[in-house]
Short mmCIF file of C-alpha atoms in Angstrom, two decimals:
data_model
loop_
_atom_site.label_atom_id
_atom_site.label_comp_id
_atom_site.label_asym_id
_atom_site.label_seq_id
_atom_site.Cartn_x
_atom_site.Cartn_y
_atom_site.Cartn_z
CA UNK A 402 48.28 82.33 21.03
CA UNK A 403 45.98 83.51 18.21
CA UNK A 404 45.16 81.05 15.35
CA UNK A 405 46.34 82.22 11.97
CA UNK A 406 43.84 82.21 9.08
CA UNK A 407 44.48 79.96 6.09
CA UNK A 408 45.99 81.46 3.01
CA UNK A 409 43.46 82.75 0.50
CA UNK A 410 44.56 80.35 -2.19
CA UNK A 411 43.87 77.33 0.08
CA UNK A 412 40.48 78.52 1.32
CA UNK A 413 39.16 79.33 -2.14
CA UNK A 414 40.83 76.32 -3.81
CA UNK A 415 38.77 73.75 -1.86
CA UNK A 416 35.51 75.08 -3.31
CA UNK A 417 36.90 75.01 -6.84
CA UNK A 418 38.14 71.43 -6.30
CA UNK A 419 34.66 70.35 -5.13
CA UNK A 420 33.07 72.00 -8.17
CA UNK A 421 35.60 70.25 -10.39
CA UNK A 422 34.78 66.85 -8.92
CA UNK A 423 31.07 67.39 -9.44
CA UNK A 424 31.67 68.44 -13.03
CA UNK A 425 33.84 65.41 -13.72
CA UNK A 426 31.26 63.07 -12.16
CA UNK A 427 28.48 64.64 -14.23
CA UNK A 428 30.55 64.36 -17.39
CA UNK A 429 31.33 60.70 -16.66
CA UNK A 430 27.65 59.90 -16.09
CA UNK A 431 26.69 61.66 -19.31
CA UNK A 432 29.38 59.83 -21.26
CA UNK A 433 28.24 56.52 -19.76
CA UNK A 434 24.65 57.20 -20.84
CA UNK A 435 25.76 58.14 -24.34
CA UNK A 436 28.17 55.25 -24.74
CA UNK A 437 25.93 52.67 -23.01
CA UNK A 438 24.84 50.96 -26.28
CA UNK A 439 28.47 50.72 -27.39
CA UNK A 440 29.48 49.30 -24.00
CA UNK A 441 26.65 46.75 -24.18
CA UNK A 442 27.60 45.64 -27.69
CA UNK A 443 31.27 45.39 -26.74
CA UNK A 444 30.46 43.28 -23.70
CA UNK A 445 28.26 41.03 -25.83
CA UNK A 446 30.96 40.60 -28.48
CA UNK A 447 33.43 39.63 -25.79
CA UNK A 448 31.00 37.06 -24.38
CA UNK A 449 30.24 35.66 -27.85
CA UNK A 450 33.94 35.39 -28.59
CA UNK A 451 34.52 33.55 -25.32
CA UNK A 452 31.65 31.16 -26.04
CA UNK A 453 33.10 30.52 -29.51
CA UNK A 454 36.54 29.73 -28.07
CA UNK A 455 35.02 27.31 -25.56
CA UNK A 456 33.04 25.62 -28.31
CA UNK A 457 36.15 25.32 -30.47
CA UNK A 458 38.18 23.89 -27.57
CA UNK A 459 35.44 21.33 -26.86
CA UNK A 460 35.34 20.19 -30.51
CA UNK A 461 37.42 17.02 -31.12
CA UNK A 462 40.44 17.50 -33.36
CA UNK A 463 39.20 15.07 -35.98
CA UNK A 464 36.05 17.15 -36.46
CA UNK A 465 37.57 20.62 -36.59
CA UNK A 466 38.13 20.41 -40.33
CA UNK A 467 34.47 19.71 -40.95
CA UNK A 468 33.50 22.63 -38.71
CA UNK A 469 35.82 24.99 -40.59
CA UNK A 470 34.39 23.84 -43.91
CA UNK A 471 30.85 24.43 -42.67
CA UNK A 472 31.71 27.92 -41.39
CA UNK A 473 33.43 28.84 -44.66
CA UNK A 474 30.40 27.63 -46.63
CA UNK A 475 28.11 29.75 -44.50
CA UNK A 476 30.31 32.85 -44.94
CA UNK A 477 30.42 32.30 -48.71
CA UNK A 478 26.64 31.88 -48.85
CA UNK A 479 26.07 35.07 -46.87
CA UNK A 480 28.50 36.98 -49.11
CA UNK A 481 26.70 35.87 -52.29
CA UNK A 482 23.21 36.82 -50.99
CA UNK A 483 22.19 40.43 -51.80
CA UNK A 484 22.65 42.58 -48.73
CA UNK A 485 23.95 39.47 -47.00
CA UNK A 486 26.90 41.22 -45.36
CA UNK A 487 24.67 43.97 -44.02
CA UNK A 488 22.14 41.50 -42.62
CA UNK A 489 24.91 39.42 -41.09
CA UNK A 490 26.38 42.50 -39.39
CA UNK A 491 22.98 43.54 -38.05
CA UNK A 492 22.38 40.00 -36.74
CA UNK A 493 25.75 39.86 -35.01
CA UNK A 494 25.22 43.29 -33.41
CA UNK A 495 21.74 42.29 -32.25
CA UNK A 496 23.03 39.05 -30.75
CA UNK A 497 25.87 40.93 -29.06
CA UNK A 498 23.44 43.50 -27.63
CA UNK A 499 21.18 40.74 -26.26
CA UNK A 500 24.13 38.82 -24.85
CA UNK A 501 25.70 41.85 -23.22
CA UNK A 502 22.55 43.27 -21.64
CA UNK A 503 22.63 43.97 -17.92
CA UNK A 504 21.10 41.25 -15.79
CA UNK A 505 19.94 41.29 -12.23
CA UNK A 506 22.73 39.73 -10.23
CA UNK A 507 21.74 36.48 -8.55
CA UNK A 508 21.77 36.48 -4.79
CA UNK A 509 24.76 34.52 -3.58
CA UNK A 510 24.11 34.52 0.15
CA UNK A 511 21.42 34.89 2.80
CA UNK A 512 19.94 38.27 3.61
CA UNK A 513 20.01 39.88 7.04
CA UNK A 514 16.94 38.06 8.37
CA UNK A 515 18.17 34.69 7.13
CA UNK A 516 21.64 35.35 8.52
CA UNK A 517 20.15 36.17 11.90
CA UNK A 518 18.12 32.95 11.84
CA UNK A 519 21.19 30.86 10.97
CA UNK A 520 23.23 32.57 13.68
CA UNK A 521 20.49 31.93 16.25
CA UNK A 522 20.32 28.29 15.22
CA UNK A 523 24.10 28.01 15.48
CA UNK A 524 24.12 29.47 18.99
CA UNK A 525 21.36 27.07 20.07
CA UNK A 526 23.44 24.08 18.92
CA UNK A 527 26.61 25.16 20.75
CA UNK A 528 25.76 23.38 24.06
CA UNK A 529 25.15 20.10 22.20
CA UNK A 530 28.15 20.10 19.83
CA UNK A 531 30.94 21.52 21.99
CA UNK A 532 33.03 20.49 25.00
CA UNK A 533 35.42 22.51 27.12
CA UNK A 534 38.40 20.32 26.24
CA UNK A 535 38.20 20.98 22.49
CA UNK A 536 41.15 23.27 21.51
CA UNK A 537 39.55 24.24 18.18
CA UNK A 538 35.80 23.94 18.63
CA UNK A 539 33.58 23.90 15.59
CA UNK A 540 30.71 25.26 17.68
CA UNK A 541 31.46 28.08 20.11
CA UNK A 542 29.56 31.09 21.36
CA UNK A 543 30.09 33.93 18.95
CA UNK A 544 31.79 31.62 16.45
CA UNK A 545 31.47 31.48 12.68
CA UNK A 546 28.36 29.61 11.57
CA UNK A 547 29.73 29.25 8.01
CA UNK A 548 32.05 26.46 9.15
CA UNK A 549 29.16 24.38 10.51
CA UNK A 550 26.48 25.10 7.93
CA UNK A 551 28.46 26.07 4.83
CA UNK A 552 26.14 26.76 1.90
CA UNK A 553 23.88 23.70 2.32
CA UNK A 554 20.74 25.54 3.35
CA UNK A 555 17.59 26.84 1.69
CA UNK A 556 14.74 29.13 2.70
CA UNK A 557 11.15 29.45 1.51
CA UNK A 558 9.33 32.63 0.57
CA UNK A 559 8.53 33.38 4.21
CA UNK A 560 12.18 33.21 5.28
CA UNK A 561 11.85 29.82 7.04
CA UNK A 562 14.36 27.04 6.63
CA UNK A 563 13.42 24.22 4.27
CA UNK A 564 16.78 22.45 4.05
CA UNK A 565 19.91 22.46 6.21
CA UNK A 566 23.05 20.38 6.52
CA UNK A 567 24.99 20.56 9.78
CA UNK A 568 28.59 19.41 10.15
CA UNK A 569 29.20 18.36 13.75
CA UNK A 570 32.40 17.30 15.57
CA UNK A 571 33.48 13.67 15.50
CA UNK A 572 33.25 13.27 19.28
CA UNK A 573 29.49 13.88 19.32
CA UNK A 574 27.72 10.63 20.36
CA UNK A 575 25.56 10.28 17.26
CA UNK A 576 24.93 6.63 18.12
CA UNK A 577 22.99 7.65 21.24
CA UNK A 578 19.28 8.02 20.50
CA UNK A 579 18.76 10.47 23.36
CA UNK A 580 21.52 12.79 22.10
CA UNK A 581 20.11 12.74 18.57
CA UNK A 582 16.62 13.46 19.88
CA UNK A 583 17.82 16.53 21.80
CA UNK A 584 19.46 17.97 18.70
CA UNK A 585 16.40 17.25 16.55
CA UNK A 586 14.14 18.98 19.05
CA UNK A 587 16.35 22.08 19.00
CA UNK A 588 16.29 22.19 15.21
CA UNK A 589 12.54 21.71 15.20
CA UNK A 590 11.97 24.53 17.68
CA UNK A 591 14.33 27.01 16.04
CA UNK A 592 13.38 26.27 12.42
CA UNK A 593 9.64 26.78 12.93
CA UNK A 594 7.00 24.63 14.55
CA UNK A 595 3.96 23.21 12.83
CA UNK A 596 5.97 21.48 10.08
CA UNK A 597 7.32 17.97 9.76
CA UNK A 598 11.10 17.65 9.50
CA UNK A 599 13.03 14.65 8.24
CA UNK A 600 16.47 14.00 9.76
CA UNK A 601 19.23 11.86 8.26
CA UNK A 602 22.32 11.21 10.39
CA UNK A 603 25.50 10.43 8.43
CA UNK A 604 27.68 9.04 11.19
CA UNK A 605 30.52 8.28 8.80
CA UNK A 606 30.77 11.83 7.48
CA UNK A 607 29.67 13.60 10.71
CA UNK A 608 26.82 15.36 8.92
CA UNK A 609 23.17 15.86 9.81
CA UNK A 610 20.70 16.68 7.04
CA UNK A 611 17.35 18.27 7.84
CA UNK A 612 14.59 18.56 5.23
CA UNK A 613 11.05 19.91 5.51
CA UNK A 614 8.56 17.31 4.29
CA UNK A 615 5.50 18.24 2.28
CA UNK A 616 2.22 17.13 3.88
CA UNK A 617 0.80 13.90 2.52
CA UNK A 618 -2.32 14.38 0.36
CA UNK A 619 -5.67 13.77 2.02
CA UNK A 620 -7.69 13.81 -1.21
CA UNK A 621 -7.32 10.09 -2.01
CA UNK A 622 -10.63 8.40 -1.22
CA UNK A 623 -11.56 4.73 -0.92
CA UNK A 624 -11.31 2.86 -4.23
CA UNK A 625 -10.15 -0.38 -5.81
CA UNK A 626 -6.36 -0.49 -5.66
CA UNK A 627 -4.18 -2.41 -8.08
CA UNK A 628 -2.79 -5.10 -5.77
CA UNK A 629 -2.20 -8.84 -5.88
CA UNK A 630 -4.16 -11.29 -3.70
CA UNK A 631 -2.78 -11.16 -0.18
CA UNK A 632 -1.72 -7.51 -0.50
CA UNK A 633 -3.54 -4.73 1.33
CA UNK A 634 -2.97 -0.99 1.07
CA UNK A 635 -2.73 0.57 4.53
CA UNK A 636 -2.30 4.05 3.09
CA UNK A 637 0.14 6.19 1.18
CA UNK A 638 3.55 7.59 2.04
CA UNK A 639 6.42 9.60 0.54
CA UNK A 640 7.51 8.77 -3.00
CA UNK A 641 11.14 8.15 -2.00
CA UNK A 642 10.25 5.88 0.94
CA UNK A 643 9.04 2.88 -1.09
CA UNK A 644 9.97 1.42 -4.47
CA UNK A 645 6.46 0.88 -5.78
CA UNK A 646 3.60 3.02 -7.03
CA UNK A 647 -0.03 2.30 -7.83
CA UNK A 648 -2.46 4.35 -9.95
CA UNK A 649 -5.08 6.13 -7.84
CA UNK A 650 -7.90 8.55 -8.45
CA UNK A 651 -7.07 11.83 -6.74
CA UNK A 652 -10.14 13.97 -7.22
CA UNK A 653 -10.82 14.16 -10.96
CA UNK A 654 -7.31 13.11 -11.99
CA UNK A 655 -5.46 9.80 -12.02
CA UNK A 656 -1.88 9.75 -10.78
CA UNK A 657 0.70 7.38 -9.29
CA UNK A 658 1.02 7.25 -5.52
CA UNK A 659 3.45 5.44 -3.21
CA UNK A 660 1.49 2.88 -1.16
CA UNK A 661 2.29 1.19 2.15
CA UNK A 662 1.64 -2.45 1.23
CA UNK A 663 0.85 -4.94 4.00
CA UNK A 664 1.15 -8.59 2.93
CA UNK A 665 -0.96 -11.21 4.68
CA UNK A 666 -1.40 -14.92 4.21
CA UNK A 667 0.73 -18.04 4.79
CA UNK A 668 3.97 -16.38 3.64
CA UNK A 669 3.54 -13.16 5.55
CA UNK A 670 6.05 -12.27 8.24
CA UNK A 671 3.62 -9.84 9.89
CA UNK A 672 0.22 -11.56 9.64
CA UNK A 673 -1.62 -9.40 12.23
CA UNK A 674 -1.96 -5.63 12.69
CA UNK A 675 -2.39 -3.29 15.66
CA UNK A 676 -3.51 0.32 15.11
CA UNK A 677 -3.30 2.81 17.99
CA UNK A 678 -4.49 6.40 18.19
CA UNK A 679 -6.53 8.96 20.06
CA UNK A 680 -10.29 9.40 19.58
CA UNK A 681 -10.91 10.82 16.12
CA UNK A 682 -7.45 9.90 14.85
CA UNK A 683 -8.69 7.57 12.10
CA UNK A 684 -8.22 4.05 13.47
CA UNK A 685 -11.84 3.20 12.66
CA UNK A 686 -11.32 4.60 9.17
CA UNK A 687 -8.33 2.30 8.75
CA UNK A 688 -10.33 -0.77 9.81
CA UNK A 689 -13.17 0.20 7.50
CA UNK A 690 -10.74 0.59 4.61
CA UNK A 691 -9.19 -2.82 5.34
CA UNK A 692 -12.63 -4.41 5.49
CA UNK A 693 -13.58 -3.07 2.05
CA UNK A 694 -10.35 -4.43 0.58
CA UNK A 695 -10.65 -7.79 2.36
CA UNK A 696 -14.16 -8.38 1.01
CA UNK A 697 -12.76 -8.69 -2.51
CA UNK A 698 -11.22 -12.11 -1.79
CA UNK A 699 -12.33 -13.17 1.70
CA UNK A 700 -14.78 -13.01 4.58
CA UNK A 701 -14.90 -10.40 7.32
CA UNK A 702 -15.90 -10.65 10.96
CA UNK A 703 -16.34 -7.31 12.80
CA UNK A 704 -16.47 -6.86 16.57
CA UNK A 705 -17.00 -3.29 17.70
CA UNK A 706 -16.17 -2.62 21.32
CA UNK A 707 -17.00 1.08 21.29
CA UNK A 708 -20.65 0.50 20.39
CA UNK A 709 -20.88 3.59 18.19
CA UNK A 710 -22.19 1.81 15.09
CA UNK A 711 -19.35 2.87 12.83
CA UNK A 712 -19.53 -0.41 10.91
CA UNK A 713 -23.27 -0.45 10.26
CA UNK A 714 -22.70 -0.17 6.51
CA UNK A 715 -21.14 -3.66 6.53
CA UNK A 716 -24.06 -5.43 8.18
CA UNK A 717 -25.93 -7.76 5.85
CA UNK A 718 -23.39 -7.53 3.04
CA UNK A 719 -22.08 -10.53 1.14
CA UNK A 720 -18.93 -11.84 2.80
CA UNK A 721 -19.60 -10.12 6.14
CA UNK A 722 -20.19 -12.96 8.59
CA UNK A 723 -21.21 -10.78 11.53
CA UNK A 724 -21.05 -7.25 12.92
CA UNK A 725 -21.25 -7.52 16.72
CA UNK A 726 -21.45 -4.68 19.25
CA UNK A 727 -22.61 -6.44 22.42
CA UNK A 728 -20.53 -8.50 24.81
CA UNK A 729 -22.48 -11.76 24.40
CA UNK A 730 -22.39 -11.59 20.62
CA UNK A 731 -18.71 -10.67 20.63
CA UNK A 732 -17.78 -13.61 22.87
CA UNK A 733 -19.81 -16.06 20.78
CA UNK A 734 -18.34 -14.72 17.54
CA UNK A 735 -14.74 -14.84 18.75
CA UNK A 736 -15.26 -18.33 20.13
CA UNK A 737 -16.52 -19.43 16.73
CA UNK A 738 -13.47 -17.78 15.13
CA UNK A 739 -11.15 -19.78 17.40
CA UNK A 740 -12.92 -23.06 16.49
CA UNK A 741 -12.87 -22.11 12.81
CA UNK A 742 -9.12 -21.53 12.99
CA UNK A 743 -8.64 -24.98 14.54
CA UNK A 744 -10.91 -26.56 11.93
CA UNK A 745 -8.93 -24.96 9.12
CA UNK A 746 -5.67 -26.20 10.57
CA UNK A 747 -6.96 -29.77 10.86
CA UNK A 748 -8.46 -29.76 7.36
CA UNK A 749 -5.30 -28.36 5.80
CA UNK A 750 -3.15 -30.90 7.66
CA UNK A 751 -5.29 -33.83 6.55
CA UNK A 752 -5.27 -32.64 2.93
CA UNK A 753 -1.52 -32.24 3.06
CA UNK A 754 -1.01 -35.73 4.46
CA UNK A 755 -3.27 -37.20 1.76
CA UNK A 756 -1.44 -35.33 -0.96
CA UNK A 757 -4.47 -33.24 -1.93
CA UNK A 758 -4.75 -29.47 -2.18
CA UNK A 759 -6.34 -27.63 0.71
CA UNK A 760 -10.14 -27.31 0.59
CA UNK A 761 -11.56 -24.18 -0.96
CA UNK A 762 -13.09 -22.93 2.28
CA UNK A 763 -9.74 -23.24 4.02
CA UNK A 764 -7.96 -21.18 1.38
CA UNK A 765 -10.49 -18.33 1.54
CA UNK A 766 -9.06 -15.61 3.84
CA UNK A 767 -10.90 -14.79 7.05
CA UNK A 768 -10.45 -11.34 8.59
CA UNK A 769 -11.26 -10.61 12.23
CA UNK A 770 -11.56 -6.86 12.87
CA UNK A 771 -11.74 -5.95 16.55
CA UNK A 772 -12.21 -2.27 17.45
CA UNK A 773 -11.44 -1.27 21.05
CA UNK A 774 -11.11 -4.67 22.75
CA UNK A 775 -10.36 -2.97 26.08
CA UNK A 776 -13.94 -1.69 26.32
CA UNK A 777 -15.26 -5.24 25.98
CA UNK A 778 -12.64 -6.46 28.45
CA UNK A 779 -13.78 -4.01 31.15
CA UNK A 780 -17.40 -4.98 30.57
CA UNK A 781 -16.56 -8.69 30.74
CA UNK A 782 -14.59 -8.24 33.95
CA UNK A 783 -17.54 -6.46 35.60
CA UNK A 784 -19.84 -9.35 34.68
CA UNK A 785 -17.34 -12.07 35.59
CA UNK A 786 -17.02 -13.35 32.03
CA UNK A 787 -13.82 -14.18 30.09
CA UNK A 788 -11.90 -11.43 28.34
CA UNK A 789 -12.50 -11.42 24.56
CA UNK A 790 -8.73 -11.11 24.07
CA UNK A 791 -8.29 -14.57 25.55
CA UNK A 792 -10.31 -15.99 22.66
CA UNK A 793 -7.88 -14.42 20.19
CA UNK A 794 -4.95 -16.60 21.24
CA UNK A 795 -5.65 -19.33 18.69
CA UNK A 796 -6.26 -16.96 15.72
CA UNK A 797 -3.19 -14.93 16.65
CA UNK A 798 -0.88 -17.90 17.13
CA UNK A 799 -2.04 -20.03 14.22
CA UNK A 800 -3.80 -17.53 11.98
CA UNK A 801 -1.03 -17.31 9.41
CA UNK A 802 -1.19 -21.04 8.61
CA UNK A 803 -5.00 -21.07 8.67
CA UNK A 804 -5.51 -17.98 6.52
CA UNK A 805 -6.91 -15.92 9.41
CA UNK A 806 -5.86 -12.28 9.82
CA UNK A 807 -6.54 -10.33 13.01
CA UNK A 808 -6.65 -6.52 13.04
CA UNK A 809 -7.09 -4.63 16.31
CA UNK A 810 -7.60 -0.91 16.96
CA UNK A 811 -7.04 0.59 20.38
CA UNK A 812 -6.59 4.01 21.97
CA UNK A 813 -3.54 5.26 23.80
CA UNK A 814 -5.31 5.58 27.14
CA UNK A 815 -6.21 1.86 27.06
CA UNK A 816 -2.98 0.54 25.62
CA UNK A 817 -2.02 -1.11 28.90
CA UNK A 818 -5.17 -3.26 28.77
CA UNK A 819 -3.88 -5.22 25.76
CA UNK A 820 -2.81 -8.73 26.60
CA UNK A 821 0.70 -10.03 26.12
CA UNK A 822 -0.44 -12.34 23.32
CA UNK A 823 -1.81 -9.40 21.36
CA UNK A 824 1.38 -7.40 21.84
CA UNK A 825 3.65 -10.25 20.74
CA UNK A 826 1.77 -11.41 17.64
CA UNK A 827 0.75 -8.03 16.18
CA UNK A 828 4.07 -7.18 14.52
CA UNK A 829 2.55 -4.84 11.96
CA UNK A 830 1.86 -1.56 13.73
CA UNK A 831 0.27 1.79 12.89
CA UNK A 832 0.04 4.99 14.95
CA UNK A 833 -2.52 7.54 13.80
CA UNK A 834 -3.32 11.05 14.93
CA UNK A 835 -1.24 13.47 17.01
CA UNK A 836 1.33 11.62 19.11
CA UNK A 837 4.64 12.39 20.75
CA UNK A 838 7.88 10.72 19.80
CA UNK A 839 7.77 8.64 22.99
CA UNK A 840 4.26 7.43 22.22
CA UNK A 841 5.27 6.48 18.70
CA UNK A 842 8.29 4.62 20.06
CA UNK A 843 6.09 2.76 22.56
CA UNK A 844 3.93 1.34 19.76
CA UNK A 845 6.40 0.98 16.88
CA UNK A 846 9.46 0.04 18.90
CA UNK A 847 11.59 2.88 17.54
CA UNK A 848 11.34 6.61 17.09
CA UNK A 849 10.47 8.04 13.68
CA UNK A 850 13.00 10.00 11.65
CA UNK A 851 10.60 12.93 11.52
CA UNK A 852 9.14 15.30 14.07
CA UNK A 853 5.44 14.61 14.74
CA UNK A 854 3.26 17.70 14.47
CA UNK A 855 0.67 18.53 17.15
CA UNK A 856 -2.20 18.88 14.67
CA UNK A 857 -2.73 16.38 11.86
CA UNK A 858 -5.77 15.41 9.78
CA UNK A 859 -7.58 12.12 10.52
CA UNK A 860 -5.77 9.09 9.16
CA UNK A 861 -2.30 10.69 9.30
CA UNK A 862 0.43 8.90 11.23
CA UNK A 863 3.19 6.31 10.99
CA UNK A 864 3.38 2.63 10.08
CA UNK A 865 6.00 -0.03 10.62
CA UNK A 866 5.86 -3.59 9.33
CA UNK A 867 7.87 -5.86 11.60
CA UNK A 868 11.45 -4.62 11.87
CA UNK A 869 11.23 -2.43 8.78
CA UNK A 870 11.60 1.31 8.56
CA UNK A 871 9.08 3.72 10.02
CA UNK A 872 7.00 5.19 7.20
CA UNK A 873 4.71 8.15 7.18
CA UNK A 874 1.13 7.10 6.52
CA UNK A 875 -2.06 8.68 5.24
CA UNK A 876 -5.08 6.37 5.27
CA UNK A 877 -7.50 6.71 2.32
CA UNK A 878 -10.61 8.65 3.22
CA UNK A 879 -13.15 5.93 4.11
CA UNK A 880 -15.84 7.54 6.30
CA UNK A 881 -19.09 6.02 7.43
CA UNK A 882 -21.50 6.43 4.49
CA UNK A 883 -24.46 6.61 6.89
CA UNK A 884 -22.98 9.58 8.77
CA UNK A 885 -24.74 12.86 7.96
CA UNK A 886 -21.42 14.75 8.06
CA UNK A 887 -19.94 12.65 5.24
CA UNK A 888 -19.63 14.38 1.89
CA UNK A 889 -21.56 12.98 -1.04
CA UNK A 890 -18.36 12.15 -2.93
CA UNK A 891 -16.89 10.04 -0.11
CA UNK A 892 -20.27 8.46 0.65
CA UNK A 893 -20.69 7.30 -2.92
CA UNK A 894 -17.09 6.06 -3.07
CA UNK A 895 -17.67 3.80 -0.05
CA UNK A 896 -21.07 2.59 -1.23
CA UNK A 897 -19.62 1.62 -4.60
CA UNK A 898 -17.11 -0.67 -2.84
CA UNK A 899 -19.66 -2.46 -0.66
CA UNK A 900 -20.52 -5.94 -1.95
CA UNK A 901 -24.02 -7.20 -2.71
CA UNK A 902 -26.72 -7.62 -0.14
CA UNK A 903 -28.68 -5.01 1.78
CA UNK A 904 -27.58 -2.99 4.73
CA UNK A 905 -29.89 -1.81 7.50
CA UNK A 906 -30.51 1.55 5.85
CA UNK A 907 -31.49 -0.06 2.55
CA UNK A 908 -33.83 -2.50 4.34
CA UNK A 909 -35.43 0.35 6.27
CA UNK A 910 -35.99 2.30 3.06
CA UNK A 911 -37.57 -0.70 1.38
CA UNK A 912 -39.83 -1.20 4.40
CA UNK A 913 -40.90 2.44 4.21
CA UNK A 914 -41.65 2.13 0.50
CA UNK A 915 -43.62 -1.09 1.06
CA UNK A 916 -45.63 0.57 3.82
CA UNK A 917 -46.24 3.60 1.64
CA UNK A 918 -47.33 1.69 -1.48
CA UNK A 919 -48.99 -1.22 0.31
CA UNK A 920 -49.41 -4.55 -1.46
CA UNK A 921 -49.70 -2.78 -4.81
CA UNK A 922 -46.27 -1.26 -4.44
CA UNK A 923 -43.05 -2.53 -6.00
CA UNK A 924 -41.89 -5.92 -4.76
CA UNK A 925 -38.18 -6.29 -3.93
CA UNK A 926 -36.43 -9.15 -5.66
CA UNK A 927 -34.31 -11.37 -3.37
CA UNK A 928 -31.03 -11.89 -5.12
CA UNK A 929 -29.45 -14.32 -2.64
CA UNK A 930 -29.52 -17.98 -3.75
CA UNK A 931 -31.84 -20.34 -1.93
CA UNK A 932 -30.18 -22.38 0.72
CA UNK A 933 -32.81 -25.14 0.89
CA UNK A 934 -35.44 -26.30 -1.59
CA UNK A 935 -39.01 -25.06 -1.03
CA UNK A 936 -41.39 -27.49 0.66
CA UNK A 937 -43.91 -29.34 -1.54
CA UNK A 938 -47.56 -28.38 -1.21
CA UNK A 939 -49.87 -30.93 0.40
CA UNK A 940 -53.36 -31.89 -0.70
#
C-alpha cells in the first residue's frame, strides 16, 4: 500500500515553528543582555534586604529601639546634606550591584577522576568489610560508596587523597591488630605510595580516619636546646603529638618545634636507650647528638664497635673520658665503667646513711655510648675474650641510682646478637631509617599508627619511651665535622657545641704550624689546669 504524503500545511509548518523558536531564543538572549544590569541590581537588593532582616532578627528586643534611633538619625543626616539623597541612592545601587554579581559556583562534590578513585577504594575494601550473612551490607560490589565515605574526604592539587573517613560495619574486628593492618595496607596502596598516612580507629563509633602527614623538617641542625637538667632532646615530632615546644633555629629563622624529650637520672622510668637502624639510617648521628647534649652537665664515655672513626671529634675534649675503637680498650673502659657504677652506689649509700648529701662526683651524670656492640662481641668471641655486653650488666641494672646512662646503637641484621640484659633494661627505643611495620614492632613492641615509607632521610624514624605512644622522630642534623662531605653550616654548628680541649685535627694542625714556623713560630697556650705542682730545680 502506497504511503500518503503529509498535508502541505504540516510539512511547511514545522520549518516556520523552528524559525519561530530560534527567533524567540535570540530575542530572550538579547533581552537578558540588555536587562542584565537591572537583574544584577535586583538580585543584590534582594540579598541586602535578606541580610537586613537577619540582622534585625538577631538584634535583642531591648536594643531595637536604639537601632531604630540610629537609623533615623542617619537618614535625617543624609537628607540634610546637599545631594545627600542622590549620593545615598548611588551608594545603595552600587552595593546592590556588587552584592548581586555572578560568582563562580563552588564545587560541591568530587570530579570524575576523584569519583573513580573513591569508587576503586570502596571496591578494594569490600572483601575486608563485608560478610555473606549480612542482609544489608554497607560494603558490597557495585554498591554506593557515599554511604561508607560520606563527604569526609579531601584531595590535593594532583587528585590524590589527603583525608578520608571510613564508616565500617560493627561486626568488623577492629580490636584485632592483624585485621587493622590489612585495611591500612589497602588504603596505603590505593591512596598513593610514597607518603606517610596516619590512621585513627574509633571503635566506639565504627569510624576509621586516615590523614596524610607532612614530612618532618630536616633543616634543624645541632644546637643548644632549652631543656632542664636530666632532659635530652632525641629529635622532633608532630606538633599535635606532644604538649611541649622549644625554640629552635631553623635555618635563618627561629621557631617553636615539638621535641621528643627523654628524661634520665634517678627519677627516670626509662634510664637507658636502644637505637636500631640500617647502615646510613642515622643511629650514629643520634649518639653524636646525645653526646653533645650530655657534655653540658656530665661526662661521656664512647665505645665504637664499627671502627669507622665517627666520634673522632670528641677525642680530647673536656668531659670526654675516652673514645675507644679497639677491643682491648673497649673491654678495659667498660670494666672501669662497671667499677665506677659500684663505687657511686657505695658512696651514695654511705652518704645517705650518714645523713649527708651525695658527693659531687656521684651526682655528675656519666654517659656510656656504645655503637655496634655486636661487632665487638664477634671479635671477642673469636679471641676467646668476654663479650663487652656482659660488662654492661652493672651499669644497666644499677645505672639509674648511680647516675649512669647507657645508650646503645645496633643494626637490624645484628639485632639477635644483643644480650637479654640489654633488651630488658633499654626501655627507651628508637628506630631510624627505612623499616617495615614488623621491624618497627620488633623493636618498639607495637606497630606505629602510620605507614612507614620505603625512602626516608637520615635520622627519620620512630621513638617510644617505655609504654608510651609511638612518635615520629627526626634527629637534629649532627654530622661528623671532620667528614669532607659535611656542609660548612653543619660543621660549624657541631664545632660550636664541642667543649674545650683539642681534638686530633686541631693537634695535627698545631703540629704542622709548629713544624712550619720552627721554634720562632707561635707557641700554643695550654689551657688545662695543672694536675701536679712542677718539680723544684736542684743546684
